[in-house]
Tab-separated table of C-alpha atoms in Angstrom:
chain	number	residue	atom	x	y	z
A	1	MET	CA	6.019	45.668	-21.860
A	2	GLN	CA	9.148	45.847	-23.938
A	3	LEU	CA	9.616	47.639	-27.224
A	4	LEU	CA	12.680	46.507	-29.115
A	5	ASN	CA	14.540	48.135	-31.978
A	6	THR	CA	14.995	44.815	-33.767
A	7	LYS	CA	15.816	43.917	-37.349
A	8	TYR	CA	13.352	41.606	-39.041
A	9	ASN	CA	15.013	38.650	-40.726
A	10	ASN	CA	13.384	37.081	-43.783
A	11	PRO	CA	15.023	34.355	-45.907
A	12	THR	CA	15.534	34.981	-49.571
A	13	ILE	CA	12.667	33.712	-51.644
A	14	ALA	CA	14.795	31.961	-54.243
A	15	ASP	CA	16.823	30.002	-51.669
A	16	LYS	CA	14.218	29.298	-48.983
A	17	ILE	CA	10.819	29.138	-50.683
A	18	PHE	CA	11.058	25.356	-51.156
A	19	LYS	CA	12.853	24.553	-47.918
A	20	ASP	CA	11.786	21.113	-46.762
A	21	SER	CA	10.794	20.946	-43.100
A	22	LEU	CA	10.551	17.133	-43.064
A	23	PRO	CA	14.123	15.730	-42.945
A	24	GLY	CA	14.794	12.944	-45.427
A	25	TYR	CA	11.671	13.650	-47.445
A	26	TYR	CA	11.989	15.021	-50.972
A	27	TYR	CA	9.162	16.857	-52.658
A	28	PRO	CA	9.677	17.479	-56.399
A	29	LYS	CA	9.366	21.173	-57.189
A	30	PRO	CA	6.887	21.744	-60.020
A	31	SER	CA	8.319	23.825	-62.844
A	32	TYR	CA	5.742	26.569	-62.352
A	33	LEU	CA	6.794	27.038	-58.705
A	34	VAL	CA	10.459	27.124	-59.684
A	35	GLN	CA	9.625	29.803	-62.235
A	36	TYR	CA	7.567	31.690	-59.641
A	37	GLY	CA	10.464	31.587	-57.176
A	38	ASN	CA	12.846	32.864	-59.843
A	39	GLU	CA	10.467	35.718	-60.681
A	40	LEU	CA	10.338	36.719	-57.015
A	41	ALA	CA	14.116	36.594	-56.773
A	42	THR	CA	14.425	38.798	-59.867
A	43	SER	CA	11.928	41.278	-58.427
A	44	ILE	CA	13.823	41.519	-55.139
A	45	LYS	CA	17.165	41.978	-56.898
A	46	THR	CA	15.619	44.884	-58.799
A	47	ILE	CA	13.961	46.729	-55.912
A	48	PHE	CA	16.514	46.051	-53.180
A	49	PRO	CA	19.424	48.304	-54.280
A	50	ILE	CA	17.061	51.150	-55.217
A	51	THR	CA	15.176	51.029	-51.928
A	52	LYS	CA	18.412	50.717	-49.954
A	53	GLN	CA	19.818	53.821	-51.668
A	54	ILE	CA	16.686	55.821	-50.876
A	55	LEU	CA	16.756	54.821	-47.203
A	56	GLN	CA	20.431	55.697	-46.942
A	57	GLU	CA	19.604	59.160	-48.275
A	58	VAL	CA	16.800	59.427	-45.707
A	59	GLU	CA	19.228	58.543	-42.913
A	60	ALA	CA	21.660	61.167	-44.189
A	61	GLN	CA	18.913	63.792	-43.839
A	62	ASP	CA	17.682	62.647	-40.410
A	63	ALA	CA	19.848	60.258	-38.396
A	64	ARG	CA	16.881	59.102	-36.329
A	65	PHE	CA	15.617	57.076	-39.308
A	66	ILE	CA	18.383	54.462	-39.299
A	67	SER	CA	18.190	52.044	-42.200
A	68	SER	CA	18.602	48.342	-41.394
A	69	PHE	CA	17.638	47.406	-44.951
A	70	VAL	CA	20.607	45.186	-45.787
A	71	LYS	CA	21.464	41.796	-47.263
A	72	LEU	CA	23.401	39.457	-44.990
A	73	GLU	CA	24.343	35.896	-45.952
A	74	ASN	CA	21.666	35.660	-48.661
A	75	GLN	CA	19.019	37.064	-46.341
A	76	TYR	CA	17.157	40.318	-46.904
A	77	GLU	CA	16.441	42.026	-43.617
A	78	CYS	CA	13.274	44.043	-42.993
A	79	LEU	CA	11.673	42.981	-46.304
A	80	GLU	CA	8.409	41.057	-46.656
A	81	VAL	CA	6.873	39.691	-49.841
A	82	ILE	CA	3.234	40.645	-50.384
A	83	SER	CA	3.036	39.332	-53.957
A	84	SER	CA	5.422	38.780	-56.846
A	85	LYS	CA	5.314	42.486	-57.675
A	86	ARG	CA	4.511	44.059	-54.306
A	87	PHE	CA	6.664	44.241	-51.188
A	88	LEU	CA	6.704	45.715	-47.698
A	89	ALA	CA	9.843	47.190	-46.137
A	90	LYS	CA	9.932	47.966	-42.426
A	91	LEU	CA	12.092	50.687	-40.941
A	92	PHE	CA	12.349	49.947	-37.224
A	93	LEU	CA	12.584	52.916	-34.897
A	94	ASN	CA	14.281	53.327	-31.519
A	95	HIS	CA	11.819	54.195	-28.765
A	96	MET	CA	14.495	55.009	-26.125
A	97	GLY	CA	12.480	53.232	-23.428
A	98	VAL	CA	9.963	56.016	-22.794
A	99	LEU	CA	6.840	54.689	-24.557
A	100	ASN	CA	4.092	52.387	-23.310
A	101	PHE	CA	1.869	50.134	-25.403
A	102	ILE	CA	-1.849	50.915	-24.936
A	103	ASP	CA	-4.604	49.091	-26.783
A	104	SER	CA	-7.578	50.121	-24.664
A	105	GLY	CA	-9.929	52.621	-26.258
A	106	SER	CA	-8.735	51.776	-29.782
A	107	GLN	CA	-10.444	49.877	-32.587
A	108	PRO	CA	-9.520	46.168	-32.922
A	109	GLY	CA	-6.191	45.822	-34.693
A	110	TYR	CA	-4.842	49.207	-33.557
A	111	ALA	CA	-2.966	50.496	-30.534
A	112	PHE	CA	-1.346	53.635	-29.160
A	113	LEU	CA	2.145	54.454	-27.970
A	114	LYS	CA	2.154	56.864	-25.067
A	115	LEU	CA	4.809	58.494	-22.911
A	116	SER	CA	5.328	56.456	-19.769
A	117	ASP	CA	6.136	59.652	-17.874
A	118	GLU	CA	5.478	63.228	-19.000
A	119	ARG	CA	8.822	64.203	-17.484
A	120	LYS	CA	10.542	62.000	-20.097
A	121	ARG	CA	9.151	64.019	-23.023
A	122	SER	CA	12.405	65.911	-23.476
A	123	THR	CA	14.444	62.671	-23.518
A	124	SER	CA	12.462	61.148	-26.380
A	125	LEU	CA	13.935	61.066	-29.874
A	126	TRP	CA	10.482	61.857	-31.222
A	127	THR	CA	9.519	64.890	-29.119
A	128	GLU	CA	8.009	66.879	-32.005
A	129	PHE	CA	5.737	63.930	-32.930
A	130	ILE	CA	4.298	63.497	-29.433
A	131	THR	CA	0.918	65.138	-28.957
A	132	ALA	CA	-0.151	67.294	-26.031
A	133	SER	CA	-1.885	64.255	-24.545
A	134	GLY	CA	1.359	62.268	-24.681
A	135	TYR	CA	0.683	59.991	-27.695
A	136	LEU	CA	3.305	59.302	-30.343
A	137	SER	CA	1.442	60.277	-33.505
A	138	ALA	CA	1.786	57.718	-36.303
A	139	LYS	CA	0.386	60.223	-38.787
A	140	LYS	CA	2.905	62.951	-37.912
A	141	LEU	CA	5.753	60.469	-38.251
A	142	ARG	CA	4.427	59.255	-41.603
A	143	ASN	CA	4.183	62.806	-42.907
A	144	LYS	CA	7.762	63.538	-41.863
A	145	PHE	CA	8.993	60.299	-43.404
A	146	HIS	CA	7.067	61.017	-46.609
A	147	SER	CA	8.823	64.357	-47.032
A	148	LEU	CA	12.224	62.765	-46.335
A	149	VAL	CA	11.625	60.038	-48.934
A	150	THR	CA	10.499	62.598	-51.516
A	151	LYS	CA	13.735	64.565	-51.056
A	152	ALA	CA	15.820	61.382	-51.023
A	153	ILE	CA	14.497	60.267	-54.417
A	154	ILE	CA	15.540	63.583	-55.933
A	155	GLN	CA	18.939	63.695	-54.214
A	156	ALA	CA	19.702	60.120	-55.275
A	157	LYS	CA	18.722	61.060	-58.863
A	158	LEU	CA	16.198	58.237	-58.983
A	159	ASP	CA	13.169	60.294	-60.043
A	160	ASP	CA	13.326	58.687	-63.508
A	161	LYS	CA	12.931	55.217	-61.951
A	162	VAL	CA	10.934	55.867	-58.793
A	163	SER	CA	7.700	57.712	-58.158
A	164	ILE	CA	5.589	58.060	-55.026
A	165	ILE	CA	2.044	56.732	-55.238
A	166	GLU	CA	-0.155	59.189	-53.420
A	167	GLU	CA	-2.141	56.998	-51.066
A	168	ALA	CA	-3.379	58.241	-47.708
A	169	GLY	CA	-1.500	56.870	-44.735
A	170	SER	CA	1.399	55.143	-46.498
A	171	VAL	CA	4.695	55.792	-48.267
A	172	ILE	CA	4.316	53.666	-51.399
A	173	LEU	CA	6.854	53.683	-54.200
A	174	SER	CA	6.490	52.572	-57.791
A	175	ILE	CA	9.795	51.298	-59.206
A	176	ASN	CA	10.292	51.102	-62.958
A	177	HIS	CA	6.494	51.279	-63.338
A	178	GLU	CA	6.429	47.570	-62.521
A	179	TYR	CA	7.117	46.985	-58.840
A	180	ILE	CA	5.398	48.401	-55.762
A	181	ILE	CA	7.079	48.690	-52.383
A	182	GLU	CA	5.491	50.138	-49.279
A	183	ILE	CA	7.932	51.482	-46.710
A	184	THR	CA	6.484	51.718	-43.237
A	185	LEU	CA	7.868	52.855	-39.906
A	186	ALA	CA	7.655	50.197	-37.212
A	187	PHE	CA	8.293	49.204	-33.620
A	188	MET	CA	8.694	45.650	-32.359
A	189	CYS	CA	6.784	44.705	-29.195
A	190	CYS	CA	7.865	41.835	-26.960
A	191	GLY	CA	6.727	40.630	-23.556
A	192	ILE	CA	3.085	41.602	-24.094
A	193	TRP	CA	0.088	40.356	-26.055
A	194	PRO	CA	-2.599	42.655	-27.528
A	195	ARG	CA	-5.898	42.671	-25.696
A	196	CYS	CA	-7.810	42.522	-28.992
A	197	ALA	CA	-6.175	39.130	-29.690
A	198	SER	CA	-6.621	37.738	-26.171
A	199	ALA	CA	-9.092	35.066	-27.364
A	200	TRP	CA	-6.375	33.375	-29.452
A	201	PRO	CA	-6.061	30.472	-29.417
A	202	HIS	CA	-9.621	29.525	-28.538
A	203	LEU	CA	-10.188	27.186	-25.632
A	204	TYR	CA	-10.724	23.920	-27.533
A	205	ALA	CA	-8.185	24.428	-30.310
A	206	LEU	CA	-5.825	21.479	-30.850
A	207	TRP	CA	-3.532	23.599	-33.041
A	208	PRO	CA	-1.244	25.237	-32.312
A	209	CYS	CA	-0.119	23.269	-29.274
A	210	PRO	CA	0.628	25.150	-26.024
A	211	ASP	CA	4.396	24.985	-26.584
A	212	MET	CA	4.058	26.542	-30.020
A	213	VAL	CA	1.722	29.233	-28.680
A	214	TYR	CA	4.351	30.129	-26.094
A	215	GLN	CA	7.103	30.216	-28.727
A	216	VAL	CA	5.256	32.480	-31.178
A	217	ARG	CA	4.134	34.866	-28.459
A	218	GLU	CA	7.775	35.215	-27.478
A	219	VAL	CA	8.558	36.247	-31.062
A	220	GLY	CA	6.535	39.417	-30.546
A	221	PHE	CA	4.388	41.477	-32.883
A	222	HIS	CA	4.957	44.686	-34.807
A	223	LEU	CA	3.343	48.099	-34.651
A	224	LEU	CA	3.221	49.720	-38.081
A	225	ALA	CA	2.672	53.366	-38.916
A	226	ASN	CA	0.781	52.574	-42.107
A	227	GLY	CA	-2.793	53.792	-42.380
A	228	ILE	CA	-4.314	51.213	-44.683
A	229	GLN	CA	-7.437	50.827	-42.556
A	230	GLU	CA	-7.353	54.247	-40.963
A	231	LYS	CA	-10.812	55.092	-42.334
A	232	GLN	CA	-12.253	52.394	-40.078
A	233	ILE	CA	-11.146	54.191	-36.923
A	234	ASN	CA	-13.558	56.583	-35.330
A	235	SER	CA	-12.268	60.167	-35.244
A	236	ALA	CA	-13.066	60.333	-31.544
A	237	ASN	CA	-10.473	57.641	-30.900
A	238	ASN	CA	-7.340	59.613	-31.830
A	239	GLU	CA	-7.024	58.045	-35.272
A	240	ASN	CA	-4.009	60.207	-36.037
A	241	GLU	CA	-2.049	58.531	-33.231
A	242	ALA	CA	-3.091	54.920	-33.865
A	243	TRP	CA	-0.566	52.244	-34.872
A	244	HIS	CA	-1.537	49.157	-36.850
A	245	ILE	CA	-0.855	45.800	-35.128
A	246	SER	CA	0.847	43.270	-37.421
A	247	PHE	CA	1.290	39.554	-36.695
A	248	MET	CA	3.159	38.690	-39.903
A	249	GLU	CA	6.258	37.309	-38.208
A	250	ILE	CA	4.160	35.153	-35.867
A	251	GLU	CA	2.104	33.861	-38.801
A	252	ASP	CA	5.259	32.843	-40.640
A	253	LYS	CA	6.478	31.021	-37.542
A	254	LEU	CA	3.205	29.068	-37.302
A	255	LEU	CA	3.522	27.905	-40.907
A	256	GLU	CA	7.049	26.499	-40.672
A	257	ARG	CA	6.264	22.802	-40.277
A	258	GLY	CA	5.156	20.199	-42.801
A	259	CYS	CA	3.865	21.332	-46.178
A	260	ARG	CA	2.252	24.496	-44.814
A	261	ARG	CA	4.894	26.786	-46.300
A	262	LEU	CA	4.661	25.064	-49.688
A	263	CYS	CA	0.859	25.330	-49.576
A	264	LEU	CA	1.204	29.068	-48.985
A	265	THR	CA	3.568	29.371	-51.950
A	266	ILE	CA	1.090	27.588	-54.220
A	267	LEU	CA	-1.796	29.715	-52.919
A	268	ASN	CA	0.152	32.928	-53.505
A	269	TYR	CA	1.030	31.749	-56.988
A	270	LEU	CA	-2.612	31.005	-57.852
A	271	ARG	CA	-3.691	34.340	-56.381
A	272	ASP	CA	-1.132	36.234	-58.440
A	273	THR	CA	-1.971	34.414	-61.663
A	274	HIS	CA	-5.704	33.599	-61.441
A	275	LEU	CA	-7.254	35.796	-58.741
A	276	ASN	CA	-5.532	39.111	-59.422
A	277	LEU	CA	-8.834	40.840	-60.142
A	278	PRO	CA	-9.548	44.560	-60.727
A	279	GLY	CA	-9.259	46.416	-57.425
A	280	GLN	CA	-7.563	43.344	-55.882
A	281	PRO	CA	-10.321	42.297	-53.453
A	282	LEU	CA	-8.296	39.138	-52.776
A	283	GLN	CA	-4.743	39.565	-51.601
A	284	ASN	CA	-2.119	37.098	-50.469
A	285	TYR	CA	-2.953	37.909	-46.853
A	286	HIS	CA	-6.447	36.475	-47.388
A	287	MET	CA	-4.875	33.241	-48.623
A	288	LYS	CA	-2.542	33.078	-45.611
A	289	THR	CA	-5.444	33.727	-43.215
A	290	ILE	CA	-7.549	30.901	-44.642
A	291	LEU	CA	-4.515	28.610	-44.561
A	292	LEU	CA	-4.171	29.303	-40.823
A	293	TYR	CA	-7.813	28.342	-40.286
A	294	GLU	CA	-7.201	25.161	-42.290
A	295	CYS	CA	-4.354	24.363	-39.888
A	296	GLU	CA	-6.854	24.485	-37.022
A	297	LYS	CA	-9.242	22.184	-38.892
A	298	HIS	CA	-6.399	19.707	-39.447
A	299	PRO	CA	-4.309	20.016	-36.271
A	300	PHE	CA	-2.152	16.887	-36.596
A	301	GLU	CA	1.238	16.888	-38.292
A	302	HIS	CA	0.544	13.760	-40.358
A	303	GLU	CA	-2.219	15.760	-42.079
A	304	TRP	CA	0.428	18.149	-43.409
A	305	GLY	CA	2.717	15.657	-45.110
A	306	TYR	CA	3.597	16.444	-48.696
A	307	ASP	CA	1.280	13.694	-49.895
A	308	CYS	CA	-1.615	15.699	-48.375
A	309	ILE	CA	-1.074	18.935	-50.312
A	310	GLN	CA	-3.905	18.261	-52.771
A	311	ASP	CA	-6.424	17.626	-49.973
A	312	ARG	CA	-5.350	20.701	-48.009
A	313	LEU	CA	-5.644	22.926	-51.077
A	314	LYS	CA	-9.157	21.613	-51.756
A	315	GLY	CA	-10.189	22.506	-48.208
A	316	ILE	CA	-8.620	25.954	-48.408
A	317	PHE	CA	-10.359	26.851	-51.659
A	318	LEU	CA	-13.694	25.591	-50.345
A	319	GLN	CA	-13.185	27.881	-47.332
A	320	LEU	CA	-12.267	30.732	-49.670
A	321	VAL	CA	-15.484	30.330	-51.657
A	322	SER	CA	-17.494	30.188	-48.432
A	323	CYS	CA	-15.868	33.402	-47.157
A	324	LEU	CA	-16.537	35.215	-50.429
A	325	GLN	CA	-20.169	34.069	-50.536
A	326	SER	CA	-20.769	35.176	-46.937
A	327	ARG	CA	-18.755	38.414	-47.492
A	328	CYS	CA	-16.795	37.622	-44.346
A	329	CYS	CA	-13.172	36.568	-43.816
A	330	PRO	CA	-12.308	36.990	-40.115
A	331	HIS	CA	-8.776	37.985	-39.202
A	332	TYR	CA	-7.066	34.929	-37.702
A	333	PHE	CA	-5.968	36.599	-34.461
A	334	ILE	CA	-8.675	39.281	-34.257
A	335	PRO	CA	-11.941	37.743	-35.552
A	336	LYS	CA	-13.794	41.043	-35.061
A	337	ILE	CA	-11.940	42.328	-38.127
A	338	ASN	CA	-13.533	41.287	-41.418
A	339	LEU	CA	-10.828	41.284	-44.096
A	340	LEU	CA	-13.479	41.560	-46.838
A	341	ASP	CA	-15.251	44.529	-45.286
A	342	GLY	CA	-15.912	47.473	-47.580
A	343	TRP	CA	-15.741	45.696	-50.937
A	344	PRO	CA	-18.684	46.157	-53.350
A	345	THR	CA	-20.929	43.145	-53.887
A	346	ALA	CA	-20.214	43.050	-57.617
A	347	VAL	CA	-16.454	42.815	-57.009
A	348	LEU	CA	-16.831	39.995	-54.483
A	349	ASP	CA	-19.246	38.173	-56.808
A	350	MET	CA	-16.587	38.230	-59.520
A	351	ALA	CA	-14.000	36.903	-57.075
A	352	THR	CA	-16.426	34.171	-55.945
A	353	ARG	CA	-16.978	32.947	-59.494
A	354	GLN	CA	-13.277	32.832	-60.238
A	355	ALA	CA	-12.444	31.105	-56.941
A	356	TRP	CA	-15.189	28.549	-57.515
A	357	ARG	CA	-13.861	27.828	-61.016
A	358	ILE	CA	-10.443	26.998	-59.551
A	359	THR	CA	-12.006	24.986	-56.706
A	360	ARG	CA	-14.127	22.901	-59.063
A	361	GLN	CA	-11.147	22.123	-61.269
A	362	ILE	CA	-8.946	21.078	-58.346
A	363	ILE	CA	-11.666	18.849	-56.865
A	364	THR	CA	-12.691	17.091	-60.077
A	365	ASN	CA	-9.229	16.534	-61.499
A	366	PRO	CA	-6.184	15.862	-59.276
A	367	ASP	CA	-3.863	16.957	-62.103
A	368	GLN	CA	-5.746	20.189	-62.675
A	369	LEU	CA	-3.451	22.160	-60.379
A	370	HIS	CA	-0.597	21.716	-62.821
A	371	GLN	CA	-2.898	22.522	-65.751
A	372	LEU	CA	-3.994	25.740	-64.043
A	373	ALA	CA	-0.363	26.665	-63.655
A	374	GLN	CA	0.321	25.956	-67.325
A	375	GLU	CA	-2.452	28.400	-68.295
A	376	SER	CA	-0.480	31.288	-66.846
A	377	MET	CA	2.971	30.329	-68.069
């Protein structure tokens, strides 16, 4: 197993969101998607300098929290877009080669980091966050980081623009009362695959092909210190030490070819404008998950040409309605995790009705997608 202190590279939304992956083929960008891309670019330009300043102040307080939150050649490193107003920033940590990845005895989707040798405790950068049993505690690190961020906001004189949203298990900032950015501590894992995702891809899957599976597994996955689903972990299983497994970079790699990326952009747009319901039972990650399942249902590249977008979107929304009606949306890599678990029936019923309204309009009228977009402009 190898843990790497690696910077995550993500293209700018404005420049890359419409990147064509089929050479020589031009797909006209609908005006609503151009506007959506511009809104995302504006959001990033607003939050980036503020977040960068806060992380620089954090590093000045504690040099172990080194900020790699920079812009290089029109690329924003360590930043992921959750929605047009919500973002995730990752602060990668250096493990100094003394931690092992352990995902036995944990709930699906979580893992532990443990000292490889008790004699190396004193050589670890994170000695005070390692428990008596040798686990690197995600909760202790989060608490430390939370206090550093709180001080950094004050020292940077940003308390009139930035406030911390008190949410258990995460450092979440509200910027200008309009944008939300979650900053999470992270490690990158390479050379190993989580046991809870060992069934992926299933035996008879035609997509992704074996070469692509090999490529994305080489990319590696991330361990995040956020505690979004911490309540799901049994207290007997060291929930304070558990790290959340994230496959976001692998998912993005899988969606590079054909019109998959453009489909995701359209889905995110429709979620932000038509499915942004109270409590947000549907998030962009649900849309990405269902898109990945649609890729399995249509495994051949000719099914993802730009002339097939309408058909793929119909299938995705039909799947979405089915998931909402059954109250079950399995995680793509870890099917034991239900991404709709815990939501009240009334909330999911509301989401079902709204999703079905969009589905019916797309199916009955090929031009309805553009009309739906016009409703929100």
